[in-house]
Coordinates of C-alpha atoms and ligand atoms in Angstrom, one line a residue:
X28 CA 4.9 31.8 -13.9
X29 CA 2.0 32.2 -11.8
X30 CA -0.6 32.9 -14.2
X31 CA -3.2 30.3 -13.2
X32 CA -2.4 30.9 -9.8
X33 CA -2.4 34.3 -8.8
X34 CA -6.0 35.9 -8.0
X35 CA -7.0 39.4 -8.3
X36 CA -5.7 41.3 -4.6
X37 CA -9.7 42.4 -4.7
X38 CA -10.9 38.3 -4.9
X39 CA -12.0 37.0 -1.7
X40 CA -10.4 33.7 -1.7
X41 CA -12.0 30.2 -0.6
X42 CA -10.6 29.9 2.4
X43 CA -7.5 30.7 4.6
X44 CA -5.6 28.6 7.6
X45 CA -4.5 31.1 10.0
X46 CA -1.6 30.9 12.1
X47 CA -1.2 27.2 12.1
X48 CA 2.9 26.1 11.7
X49 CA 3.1 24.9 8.3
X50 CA 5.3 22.1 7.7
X51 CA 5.5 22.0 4.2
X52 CA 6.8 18.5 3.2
X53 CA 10.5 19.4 1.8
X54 CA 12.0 18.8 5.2
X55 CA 12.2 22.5 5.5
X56 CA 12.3 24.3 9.1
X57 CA 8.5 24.6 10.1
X58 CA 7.3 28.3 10.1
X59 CA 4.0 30.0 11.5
X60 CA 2.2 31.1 8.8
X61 CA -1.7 31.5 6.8
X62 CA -2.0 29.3 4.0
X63 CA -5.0 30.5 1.6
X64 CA -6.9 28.5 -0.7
X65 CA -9.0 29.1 -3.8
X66 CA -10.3 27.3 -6.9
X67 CA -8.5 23.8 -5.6
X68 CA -5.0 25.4 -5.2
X69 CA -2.7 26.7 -2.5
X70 CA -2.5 31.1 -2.9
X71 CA -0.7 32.0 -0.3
X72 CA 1.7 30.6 2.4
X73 CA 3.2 33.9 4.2
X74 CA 2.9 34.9 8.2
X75 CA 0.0 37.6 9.2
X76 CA -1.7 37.5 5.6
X77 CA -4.2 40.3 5.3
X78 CA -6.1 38.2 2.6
X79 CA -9.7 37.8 3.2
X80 CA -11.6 34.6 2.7
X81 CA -14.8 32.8 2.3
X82 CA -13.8 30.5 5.2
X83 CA -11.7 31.4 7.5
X84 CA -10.2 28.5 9.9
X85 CA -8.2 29.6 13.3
X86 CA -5.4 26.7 13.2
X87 CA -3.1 27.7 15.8
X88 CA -1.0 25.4 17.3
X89 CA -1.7 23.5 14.8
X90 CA 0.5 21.9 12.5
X91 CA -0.5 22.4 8.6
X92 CA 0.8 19.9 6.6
X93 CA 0.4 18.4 2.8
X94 CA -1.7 15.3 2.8
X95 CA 0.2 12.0 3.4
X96 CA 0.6 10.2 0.0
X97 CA -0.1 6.1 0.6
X98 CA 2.0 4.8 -2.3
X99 CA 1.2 1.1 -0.9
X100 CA -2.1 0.4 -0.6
X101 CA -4.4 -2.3 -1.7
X102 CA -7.5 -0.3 -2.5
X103 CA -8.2 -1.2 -6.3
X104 CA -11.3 -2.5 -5.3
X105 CA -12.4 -1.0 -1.9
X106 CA -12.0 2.3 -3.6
X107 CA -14.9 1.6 -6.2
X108 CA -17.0 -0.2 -3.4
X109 CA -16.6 2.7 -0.5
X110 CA -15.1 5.6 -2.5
X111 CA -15.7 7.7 0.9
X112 CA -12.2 6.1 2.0
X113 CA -13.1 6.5 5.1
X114 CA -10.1 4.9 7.0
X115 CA -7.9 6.5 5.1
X116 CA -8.6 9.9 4.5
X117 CA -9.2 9.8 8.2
X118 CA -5.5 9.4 8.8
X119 CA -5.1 12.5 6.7
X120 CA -4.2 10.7 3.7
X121 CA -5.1 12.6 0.5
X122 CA -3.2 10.4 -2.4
X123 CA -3.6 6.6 -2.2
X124 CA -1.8 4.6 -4.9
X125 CA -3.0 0.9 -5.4
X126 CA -1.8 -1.7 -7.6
X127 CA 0.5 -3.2 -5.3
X128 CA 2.7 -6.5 -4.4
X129 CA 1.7 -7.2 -8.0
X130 CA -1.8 -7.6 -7.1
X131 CA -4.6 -6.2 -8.5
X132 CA -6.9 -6.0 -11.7
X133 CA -5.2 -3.6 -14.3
X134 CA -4.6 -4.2 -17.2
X135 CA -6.2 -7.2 -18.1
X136 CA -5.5 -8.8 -21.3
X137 CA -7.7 -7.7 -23.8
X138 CA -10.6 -10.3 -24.1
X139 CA -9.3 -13.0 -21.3
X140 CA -11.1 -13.7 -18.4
X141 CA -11.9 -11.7 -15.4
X142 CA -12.7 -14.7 -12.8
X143 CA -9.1 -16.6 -12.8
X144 CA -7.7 -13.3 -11.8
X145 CA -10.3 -11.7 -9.8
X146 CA -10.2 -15.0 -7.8
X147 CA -6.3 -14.9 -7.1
X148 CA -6.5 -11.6 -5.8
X149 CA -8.8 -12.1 -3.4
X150 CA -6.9 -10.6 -0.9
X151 CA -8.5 -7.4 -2.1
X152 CA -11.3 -8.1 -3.3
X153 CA -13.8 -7.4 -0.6
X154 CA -17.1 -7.0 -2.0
X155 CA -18.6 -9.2 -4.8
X156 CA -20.7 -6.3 -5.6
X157 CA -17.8 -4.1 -7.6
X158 CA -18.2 -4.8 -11.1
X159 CA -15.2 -5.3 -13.1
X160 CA -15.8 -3.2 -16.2
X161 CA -12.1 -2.7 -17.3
X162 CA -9.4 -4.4 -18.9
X163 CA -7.1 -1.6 -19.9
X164 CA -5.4 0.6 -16.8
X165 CA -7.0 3.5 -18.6
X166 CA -10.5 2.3 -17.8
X167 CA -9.8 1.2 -14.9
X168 CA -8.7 4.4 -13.8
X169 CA -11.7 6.1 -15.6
X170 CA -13.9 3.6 -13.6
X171 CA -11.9 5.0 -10.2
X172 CA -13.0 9.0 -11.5
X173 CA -16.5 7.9 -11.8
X174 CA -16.5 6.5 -8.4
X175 CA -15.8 9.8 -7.6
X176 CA -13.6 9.4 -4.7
X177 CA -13.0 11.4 -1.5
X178 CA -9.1 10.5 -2.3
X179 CA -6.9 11.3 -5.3
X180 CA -5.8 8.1 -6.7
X181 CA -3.2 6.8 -8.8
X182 CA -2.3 2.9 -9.7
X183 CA 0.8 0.6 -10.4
X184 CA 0.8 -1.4 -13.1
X185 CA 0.1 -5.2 -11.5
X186 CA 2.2 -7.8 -12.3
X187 CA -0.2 -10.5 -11.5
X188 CA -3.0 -10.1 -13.9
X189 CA -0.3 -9.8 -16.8
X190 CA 1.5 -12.7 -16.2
X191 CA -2.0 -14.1 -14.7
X192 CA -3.7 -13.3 -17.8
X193 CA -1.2 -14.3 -20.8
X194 CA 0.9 -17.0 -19.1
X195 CA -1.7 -18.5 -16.5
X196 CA -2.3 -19.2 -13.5
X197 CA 0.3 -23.0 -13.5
X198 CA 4.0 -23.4 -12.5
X199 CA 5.8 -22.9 -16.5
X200 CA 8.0 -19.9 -17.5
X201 CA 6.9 -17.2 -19.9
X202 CA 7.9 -18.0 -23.6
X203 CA 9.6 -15.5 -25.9
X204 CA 5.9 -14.4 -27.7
X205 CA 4.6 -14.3 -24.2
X206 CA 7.2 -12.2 -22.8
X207 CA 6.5 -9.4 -25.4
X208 CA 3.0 -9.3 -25.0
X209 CA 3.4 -8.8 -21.6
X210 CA 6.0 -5.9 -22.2
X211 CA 3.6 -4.5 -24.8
X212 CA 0.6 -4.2 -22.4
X213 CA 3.0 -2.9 -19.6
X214 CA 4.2 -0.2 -22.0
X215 CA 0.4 1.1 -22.8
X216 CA -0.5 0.6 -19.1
X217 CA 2.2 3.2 -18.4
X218 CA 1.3 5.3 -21.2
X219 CA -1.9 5.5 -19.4
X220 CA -0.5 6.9 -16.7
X221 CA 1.0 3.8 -14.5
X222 CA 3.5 5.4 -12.3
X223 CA 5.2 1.9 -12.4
X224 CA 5.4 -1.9 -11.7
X225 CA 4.7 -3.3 -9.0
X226 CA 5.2 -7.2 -8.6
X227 CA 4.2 -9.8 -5.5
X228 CA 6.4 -12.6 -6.1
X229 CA 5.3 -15.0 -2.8
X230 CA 2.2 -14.5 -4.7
X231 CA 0.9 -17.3 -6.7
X232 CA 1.1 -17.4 -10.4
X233 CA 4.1 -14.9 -9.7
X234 CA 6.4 -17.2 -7.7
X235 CA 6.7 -18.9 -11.2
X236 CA 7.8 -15.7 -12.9
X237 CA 11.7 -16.1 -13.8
X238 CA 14.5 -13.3 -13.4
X239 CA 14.3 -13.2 -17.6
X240 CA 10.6 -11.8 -17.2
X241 CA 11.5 -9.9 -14.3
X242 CA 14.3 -8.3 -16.5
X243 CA 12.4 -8.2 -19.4
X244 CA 9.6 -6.1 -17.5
X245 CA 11.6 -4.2 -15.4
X246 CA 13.4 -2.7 -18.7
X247 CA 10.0 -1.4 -19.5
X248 CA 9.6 0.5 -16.8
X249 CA 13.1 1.4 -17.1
X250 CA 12.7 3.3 -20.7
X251 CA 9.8 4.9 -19.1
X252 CA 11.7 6.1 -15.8
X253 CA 9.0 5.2 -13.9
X254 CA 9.1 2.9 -10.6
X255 CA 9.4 -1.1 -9.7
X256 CA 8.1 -1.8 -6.5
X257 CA 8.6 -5.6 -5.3
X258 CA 7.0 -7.7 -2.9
X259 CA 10.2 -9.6 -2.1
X260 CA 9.7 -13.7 -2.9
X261 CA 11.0 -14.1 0.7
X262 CA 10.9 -12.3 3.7
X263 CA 12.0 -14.9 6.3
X264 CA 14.4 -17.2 6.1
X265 CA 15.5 -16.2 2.7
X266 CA 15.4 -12.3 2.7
X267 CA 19.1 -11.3 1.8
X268 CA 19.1 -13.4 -1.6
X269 CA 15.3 -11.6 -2.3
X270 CA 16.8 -8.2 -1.7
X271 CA 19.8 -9.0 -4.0
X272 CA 17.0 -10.4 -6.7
X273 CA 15.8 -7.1 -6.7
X274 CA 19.1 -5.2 -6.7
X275 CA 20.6 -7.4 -9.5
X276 CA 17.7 -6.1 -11.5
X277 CA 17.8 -2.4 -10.6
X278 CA 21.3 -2.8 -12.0
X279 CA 21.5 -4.7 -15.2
X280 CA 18.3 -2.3 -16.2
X281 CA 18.9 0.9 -14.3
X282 CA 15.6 0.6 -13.3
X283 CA 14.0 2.5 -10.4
X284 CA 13.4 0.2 -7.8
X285 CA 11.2 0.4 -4.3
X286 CA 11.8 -2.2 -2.0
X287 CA 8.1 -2.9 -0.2
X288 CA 7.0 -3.1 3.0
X289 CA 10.8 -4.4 4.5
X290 CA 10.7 -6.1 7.3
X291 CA 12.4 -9.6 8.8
X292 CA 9.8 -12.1 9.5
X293 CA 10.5 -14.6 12.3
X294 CA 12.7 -14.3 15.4
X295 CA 15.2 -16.2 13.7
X296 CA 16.0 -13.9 11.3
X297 CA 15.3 -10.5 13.7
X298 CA 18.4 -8.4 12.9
X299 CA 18.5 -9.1 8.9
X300 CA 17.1 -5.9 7.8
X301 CA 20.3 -4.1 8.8
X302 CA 21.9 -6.4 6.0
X303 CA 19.5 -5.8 3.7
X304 CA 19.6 -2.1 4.5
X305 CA 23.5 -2.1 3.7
X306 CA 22.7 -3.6 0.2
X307 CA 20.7 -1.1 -0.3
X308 CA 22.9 1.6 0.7
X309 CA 26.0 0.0 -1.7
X310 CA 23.2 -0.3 -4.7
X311 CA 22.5 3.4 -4.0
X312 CA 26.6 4.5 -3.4
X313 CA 26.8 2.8 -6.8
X314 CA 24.0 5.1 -8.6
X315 CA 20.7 3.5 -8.5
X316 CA 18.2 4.8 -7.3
X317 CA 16.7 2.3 -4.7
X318 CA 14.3 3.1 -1.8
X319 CA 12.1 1.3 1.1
X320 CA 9.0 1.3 2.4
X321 CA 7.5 0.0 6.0
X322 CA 4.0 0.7 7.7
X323 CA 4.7 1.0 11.1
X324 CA 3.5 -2.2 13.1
X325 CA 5.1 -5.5 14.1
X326 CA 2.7 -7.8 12.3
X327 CA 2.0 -8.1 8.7
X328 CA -1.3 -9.6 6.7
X329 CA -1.6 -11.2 4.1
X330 CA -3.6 -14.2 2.5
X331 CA -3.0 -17.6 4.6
X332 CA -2.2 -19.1 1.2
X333 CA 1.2 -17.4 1.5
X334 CA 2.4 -19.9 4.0
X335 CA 2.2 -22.9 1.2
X336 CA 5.2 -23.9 -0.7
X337 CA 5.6 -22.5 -4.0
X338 CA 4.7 -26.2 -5.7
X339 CA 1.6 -26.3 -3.5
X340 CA 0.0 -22.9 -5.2
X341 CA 0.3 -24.1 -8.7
X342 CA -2.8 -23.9 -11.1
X343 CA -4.8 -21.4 -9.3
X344 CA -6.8 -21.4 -6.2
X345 CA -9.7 -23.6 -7.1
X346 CA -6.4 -26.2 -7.7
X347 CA -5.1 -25.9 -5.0
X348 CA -8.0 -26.4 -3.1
X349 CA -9.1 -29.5 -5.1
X350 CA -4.9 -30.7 -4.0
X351 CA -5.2 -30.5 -0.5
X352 CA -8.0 -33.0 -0.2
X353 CA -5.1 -35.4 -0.8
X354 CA -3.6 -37.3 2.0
X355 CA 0.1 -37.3 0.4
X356 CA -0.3 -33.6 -0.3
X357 CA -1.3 -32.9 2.6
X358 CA 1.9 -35.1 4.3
X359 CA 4.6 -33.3 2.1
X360 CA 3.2 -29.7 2.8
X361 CA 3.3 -30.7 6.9
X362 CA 6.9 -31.8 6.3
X363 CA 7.5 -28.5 4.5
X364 CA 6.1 -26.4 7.4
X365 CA 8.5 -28.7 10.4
X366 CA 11.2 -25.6 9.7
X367 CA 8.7 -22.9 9.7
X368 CA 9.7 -19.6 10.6
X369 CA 6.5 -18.8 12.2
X370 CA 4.8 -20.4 15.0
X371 CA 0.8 -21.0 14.6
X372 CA 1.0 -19.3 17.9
X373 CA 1.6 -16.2 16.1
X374 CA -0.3 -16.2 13.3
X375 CA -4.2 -15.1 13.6
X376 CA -6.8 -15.3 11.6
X377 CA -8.4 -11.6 11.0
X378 CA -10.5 -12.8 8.0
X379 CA -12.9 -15.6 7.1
X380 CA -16.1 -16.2 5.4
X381 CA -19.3 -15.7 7.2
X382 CA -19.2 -19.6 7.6
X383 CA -16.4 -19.4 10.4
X384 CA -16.9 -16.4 12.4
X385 CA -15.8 -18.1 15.5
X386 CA -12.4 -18.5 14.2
X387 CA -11.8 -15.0 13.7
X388 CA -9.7 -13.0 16.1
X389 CA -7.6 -16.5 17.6
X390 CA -4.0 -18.3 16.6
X391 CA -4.5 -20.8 14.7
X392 CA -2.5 -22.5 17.6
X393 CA -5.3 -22.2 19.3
X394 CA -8.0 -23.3 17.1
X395 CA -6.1 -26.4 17.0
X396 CA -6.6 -27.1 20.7
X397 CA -9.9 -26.2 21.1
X398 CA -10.6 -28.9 18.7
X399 CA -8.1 -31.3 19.2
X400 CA -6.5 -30.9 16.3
X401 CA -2.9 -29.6 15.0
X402 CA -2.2 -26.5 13.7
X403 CA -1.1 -27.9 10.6
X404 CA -3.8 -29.6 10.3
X405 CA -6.2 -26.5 10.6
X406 CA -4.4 -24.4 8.1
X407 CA -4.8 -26.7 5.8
X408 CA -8.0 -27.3 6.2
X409 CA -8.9 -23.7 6.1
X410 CA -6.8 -23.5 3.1
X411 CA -8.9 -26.4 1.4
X412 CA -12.2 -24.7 2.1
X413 CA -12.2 -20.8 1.7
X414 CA -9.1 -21.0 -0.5
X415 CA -7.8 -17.4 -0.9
X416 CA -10.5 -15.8 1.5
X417 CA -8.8 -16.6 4.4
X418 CA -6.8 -14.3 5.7
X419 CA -4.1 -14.1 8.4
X420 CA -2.4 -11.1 11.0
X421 CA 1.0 -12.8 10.9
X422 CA 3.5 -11.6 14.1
X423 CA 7.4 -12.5 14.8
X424 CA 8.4 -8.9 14.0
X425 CA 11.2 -7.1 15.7
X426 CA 10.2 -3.3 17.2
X427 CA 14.0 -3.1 16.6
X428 CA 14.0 -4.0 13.1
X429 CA 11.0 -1.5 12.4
X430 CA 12.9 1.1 14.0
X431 CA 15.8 0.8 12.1
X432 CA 13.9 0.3 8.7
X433 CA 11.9 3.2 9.7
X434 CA 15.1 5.5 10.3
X435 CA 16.6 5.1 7.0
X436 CA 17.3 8.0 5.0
X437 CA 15.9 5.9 1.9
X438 CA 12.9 4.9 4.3
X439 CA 9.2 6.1 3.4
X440 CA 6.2 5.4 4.9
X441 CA 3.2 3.7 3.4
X442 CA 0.4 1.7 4.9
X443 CA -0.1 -1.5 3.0
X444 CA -4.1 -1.3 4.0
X445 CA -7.2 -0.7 2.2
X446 CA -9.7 2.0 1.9
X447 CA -12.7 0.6 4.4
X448 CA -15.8 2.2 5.4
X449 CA -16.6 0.7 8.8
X450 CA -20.7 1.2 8.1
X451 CA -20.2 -0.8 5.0
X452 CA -19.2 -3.9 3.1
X453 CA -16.1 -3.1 3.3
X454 CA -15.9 -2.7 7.6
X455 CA -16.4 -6.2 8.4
X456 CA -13.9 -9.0 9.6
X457 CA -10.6 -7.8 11.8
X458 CA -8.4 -6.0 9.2
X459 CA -4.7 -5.0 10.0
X460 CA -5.0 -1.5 12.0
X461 CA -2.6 -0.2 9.4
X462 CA -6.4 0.8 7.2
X463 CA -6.8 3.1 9.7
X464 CA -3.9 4.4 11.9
X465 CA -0.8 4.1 9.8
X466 CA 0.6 7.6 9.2
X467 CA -0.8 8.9 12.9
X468 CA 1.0 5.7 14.4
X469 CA 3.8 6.8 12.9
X470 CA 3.9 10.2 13.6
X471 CA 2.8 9.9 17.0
X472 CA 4.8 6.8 18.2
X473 CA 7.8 6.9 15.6
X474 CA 8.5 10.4 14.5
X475 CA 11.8 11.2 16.6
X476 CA 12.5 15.0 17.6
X477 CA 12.6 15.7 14.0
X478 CA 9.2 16.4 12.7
X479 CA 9.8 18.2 9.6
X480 CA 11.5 14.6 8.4
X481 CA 9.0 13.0 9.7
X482 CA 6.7 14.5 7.7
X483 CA 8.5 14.5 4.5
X484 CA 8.0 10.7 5.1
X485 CA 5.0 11.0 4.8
X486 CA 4.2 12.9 2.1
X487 CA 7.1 14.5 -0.6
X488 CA 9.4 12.1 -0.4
X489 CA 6.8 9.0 -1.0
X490 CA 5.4 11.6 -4.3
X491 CA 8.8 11.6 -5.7
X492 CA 9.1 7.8 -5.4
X493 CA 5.8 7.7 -7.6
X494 CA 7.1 10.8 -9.7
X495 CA 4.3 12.7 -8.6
X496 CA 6.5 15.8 -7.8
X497 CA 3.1 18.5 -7.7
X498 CA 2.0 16.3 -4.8
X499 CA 2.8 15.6 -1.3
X500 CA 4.5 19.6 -0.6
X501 CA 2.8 22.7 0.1
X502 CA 3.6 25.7 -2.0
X503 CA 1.9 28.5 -3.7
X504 CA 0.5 27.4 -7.0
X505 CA 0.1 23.3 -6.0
X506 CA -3.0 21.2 -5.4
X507 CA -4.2 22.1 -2.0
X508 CA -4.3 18.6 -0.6
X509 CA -3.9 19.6 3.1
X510 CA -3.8 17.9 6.7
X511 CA -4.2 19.7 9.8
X512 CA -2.8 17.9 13.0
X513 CA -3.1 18.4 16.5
X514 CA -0.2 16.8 17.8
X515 CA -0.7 16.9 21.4
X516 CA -4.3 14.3 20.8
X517 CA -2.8 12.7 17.9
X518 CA -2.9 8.9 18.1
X519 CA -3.8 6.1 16.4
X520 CA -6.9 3.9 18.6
X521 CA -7.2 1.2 15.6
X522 CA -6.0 -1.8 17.1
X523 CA -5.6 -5.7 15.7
X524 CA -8.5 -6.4 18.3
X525 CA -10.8 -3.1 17.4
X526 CA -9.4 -2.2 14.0
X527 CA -12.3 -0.1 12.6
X528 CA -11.4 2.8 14.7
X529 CA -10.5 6.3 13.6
X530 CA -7.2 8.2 14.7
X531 CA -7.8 11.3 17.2
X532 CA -5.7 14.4 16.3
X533 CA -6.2 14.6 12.7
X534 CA -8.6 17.6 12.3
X535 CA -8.9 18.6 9.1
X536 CA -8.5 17.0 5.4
X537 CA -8.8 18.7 2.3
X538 CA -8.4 17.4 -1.4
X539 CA -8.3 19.8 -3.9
X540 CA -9.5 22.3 -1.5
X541 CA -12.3 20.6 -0.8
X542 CA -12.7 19.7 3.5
X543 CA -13.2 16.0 3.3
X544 CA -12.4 15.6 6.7
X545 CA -13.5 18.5 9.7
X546 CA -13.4 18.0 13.7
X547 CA -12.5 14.3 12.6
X548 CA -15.7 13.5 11.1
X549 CA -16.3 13.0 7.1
X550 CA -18.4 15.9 5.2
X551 CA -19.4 14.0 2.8
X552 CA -16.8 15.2 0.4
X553 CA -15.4 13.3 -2.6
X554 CA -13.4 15.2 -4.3
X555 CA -10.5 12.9 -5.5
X556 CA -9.5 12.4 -9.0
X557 CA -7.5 10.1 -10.7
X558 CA -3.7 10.8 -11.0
X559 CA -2.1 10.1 -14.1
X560 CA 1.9 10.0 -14.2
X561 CA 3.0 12.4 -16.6
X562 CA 4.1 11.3 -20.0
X563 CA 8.5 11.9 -20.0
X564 CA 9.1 15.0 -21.0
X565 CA 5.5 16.6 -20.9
X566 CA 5.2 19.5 -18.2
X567 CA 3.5 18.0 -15.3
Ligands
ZN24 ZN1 3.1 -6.9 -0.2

């Protein structure tokens, strides 16, 4: 042990954080002490180190801390596009994992078509520019290193583009062939270094996928011991049967399972995480291993197509569009939406193409009055001409229910945003402030008396979920991803009506030993590498 790690007492090391209070990301007790770095690793963690250094930082009262690891992000494309990450490493994250709610690019088929795909996650998919140059997770991943990002990045395994790309994009369950083509291509994607599943199923085409693929799939993962993280089918009216979808799974596989982003949407239904969280609790009293993860706002976002029915989304976007230029259509979707558990008064649109700027930033509610027209009416006709590019901040959250979710011992947090670079392609439009103040929001607003858990929110206990156990802690010998906070200025200024704003408190971020982030402004830095999850029973 130690080999690689230890330095010659004569080596004048990189650089050394003096006297900050080192919460190290176990939960452990914070403790004053130096942490020295050299060659991208942590050296030293002891009090009144008489170590010299290249750089040497005064941190006191400051609180030293792993960087936070994002395991739900939607940065498969932003990351290629604005590999800075500048709204995220600003937070003082240092491990972003993308691939999420099923959405996302990797793997492809090998030889189907980009487009079909590319246009269904639009959601992500900020700037036409990116080139998609992979089908295989592998290259995608490779595509991520050569990016060269200030983050370290690792990827779910989407659901979408595999059932996307070998089923299609229509309303019809995978057949027998189809179902182990799609289990072949998961396997190789996590042989590449997945670190799981992840599936979106409000999403169209995967609101067709049936429990048999989901079991199918999640037995994959299952031989693997890797994760499956769902984007519930329902998070309103019909949460409590979603959350049992997922359990029932977890237990006929033994699959590791992540519940995403929990939340009860709707005031109806305010209250229904604390059921949900009790299923979760019995799944876990009866040996799975089942966890949650919330961002730490009461409004969500997500493409406005998500409001249709599931019959509505069938046959792809372009579909879809093409549908609701028909009067009948249009009639049964309205009488869909009477018993809706949102009010257009709480939905805004944060996102639209450069043909309806005016829109963005107001309710649809009122849209409709300002010209004369229903809300309905205006969904649906945004629906019919941007398709998947417009996008919605969708509230009826409880601050309750995010508290409680938030408290749970199986709780993590994660953001649910994208890398964005404010000066770029990627900083236009009203994104969810979650791109930018997520783990400060939380820490600063959320946190409790205990900040030691807090942390461990933030960082180990959100690795493990991922199995990246050389991530997220600080110790001697491990990757010297760091964030130094100030507590007393730390706060999150992003808000839904100025999101491209950067956190204050968060002075310093380093990946790999490298300062991406000093005095809260970017060097420059891009340092991050791709993360691979290591193969079962390899040394990681
Ligand atoms: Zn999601």
């Amino acid at each position: 042990m130690g080999q690689p790690f230890s330095h010659d007492r004569m080596h004048v090391i990189d650089l050394l954080l003096r006297g900050g209070l080192v919460v190290d990301g176990t939960g452990a007790r914070p403790r004053v002490a130096d942490v020295g770095v050299d060659r991208g690793r942590v050296v030293l963690q002891e009090p009144g180190s008489t170590e010299s250094a290249l750089v040497e930082l005064d941190v006191r009262d400051r609180v030293v801390s792993p960087g936070f690891v994002d395991i739900h992000t939607h940065s498969d494309l932003t990351l290629l596009s604005a590999p800075s990450a500048r709204s995220k490493v600003a937070q003082g994250v240092t491990t972003e994992v993308v691939g999420n709610c099923g959405l996302g690019l990797a793997p492809l088929p090998p030889g189907s078509p980009v487009d079909p795909i590319r246009a269904a996650v639009g959601y992500l998919d900020l700037d036409p520019g990116v080139q998609v140059s992979w089908h295989r997770l592998a290259d995608y991943l490779a595509a991520v290193a050569t990016a060269r990002p200030s983050v370290n990045v690792a990827a779910f395994v989407a659901h979408l583009p595999l059932h996307g790309g070998v089923v299609g994009l229509g309303d019809q369950p995978a057949g027998a062939a189809e179902l182990d083509v799609m289990c072949g291509l998961l396997d190789e994607a996590l042989g590449d270094g997945g670190v799981g599943l992840s599936t979106g199923l409000a999403y169209a085409p995967l609101c067709f996928a049936d429990e048999r693929e989901l079991l199918a799939l999640a037995s994959v993962v299952a031989r693997r011991g890797a994760l499956f993280a769902w984007h519930l089918r329902d998070y309103g009216d019909r949460l409590i049967p979603s959350v049992e979808q997922a359990l029932r799974v977890a237990a006929t596989t033994g699959c590791r399972t992540q519940i995403s982003h929990l939340v009860s949407v709707g005031r109806r239904n305010w209250g229904a995480v604390v059921e949900a969280l009790d299923l979760v609790d019995r799944a876990r009293a009866d040996g799975l291993d089942v966890g949650v993860d919330m961002y730490p706002y009461t409004a969500g976002s997500a493409p406005l197509s998500q409001l249709l029915p599931e019959w509505a989304q069938d046959g792809g976007i372009e579909e879809v569009q093409r549908r609701l230029r028909q009067p009948a259509v249009r009639d049964r979707i309205r009488s869909a939406w009477v018993d809706r558990p949102l009010g257009w008064d709480e939905i805004v649109l944060n996102w639209l193409p450069e043909s309806a700027p005016t829109m963005v930033g107001r309710t649809i509610a009122s849209v409709a009055e300002s010209l004369g027209s229903t809300g309905d009416d205006v969904a649906l006709d945004l629906l019919r001409d941007y398709g998947g590019a417009a996008l919605m901040v969708a509230y009826g959250r409880s601050e309750d229910d995010l508290r409680t979710v938030l408290r749970h011992p199986a709780a993590v947090v994660a953001s649910d945003g994208l890398a964005l670079d404010p000066d770029g392609v990627t900083g236009t439009g009203l994104p969810h402030p979650r791109s930018y103040g997520c783990f400060p929001r939380f820490l600063s607003r959320y946190a409790g008396d205990d900040l030691a858990d807090a942390i461990r929110r933030c960082t180990s206990a959100p690795a493990d979920r991922v199995g990246m156990a050389d991530r997220g802690r600080l110790a001697v010998g491990l990757p010297a991803d760091i964030t130094v906070l100030d507590l007393a200025r730390l706060d999150d200024l992003a808000t839904y009506e100025r999101p491209h704003a950067y956190p204050s408190g968060v002075d310093l971020v380093m990946v790999a030993g490298e300062v991406v982030v000093q005095a809260g402004e970017h060097t420059g830095a891009r340092p991050g590498t791709a993360l691979r999850r290591p193969r079962e029973g390899a040394q990681s």
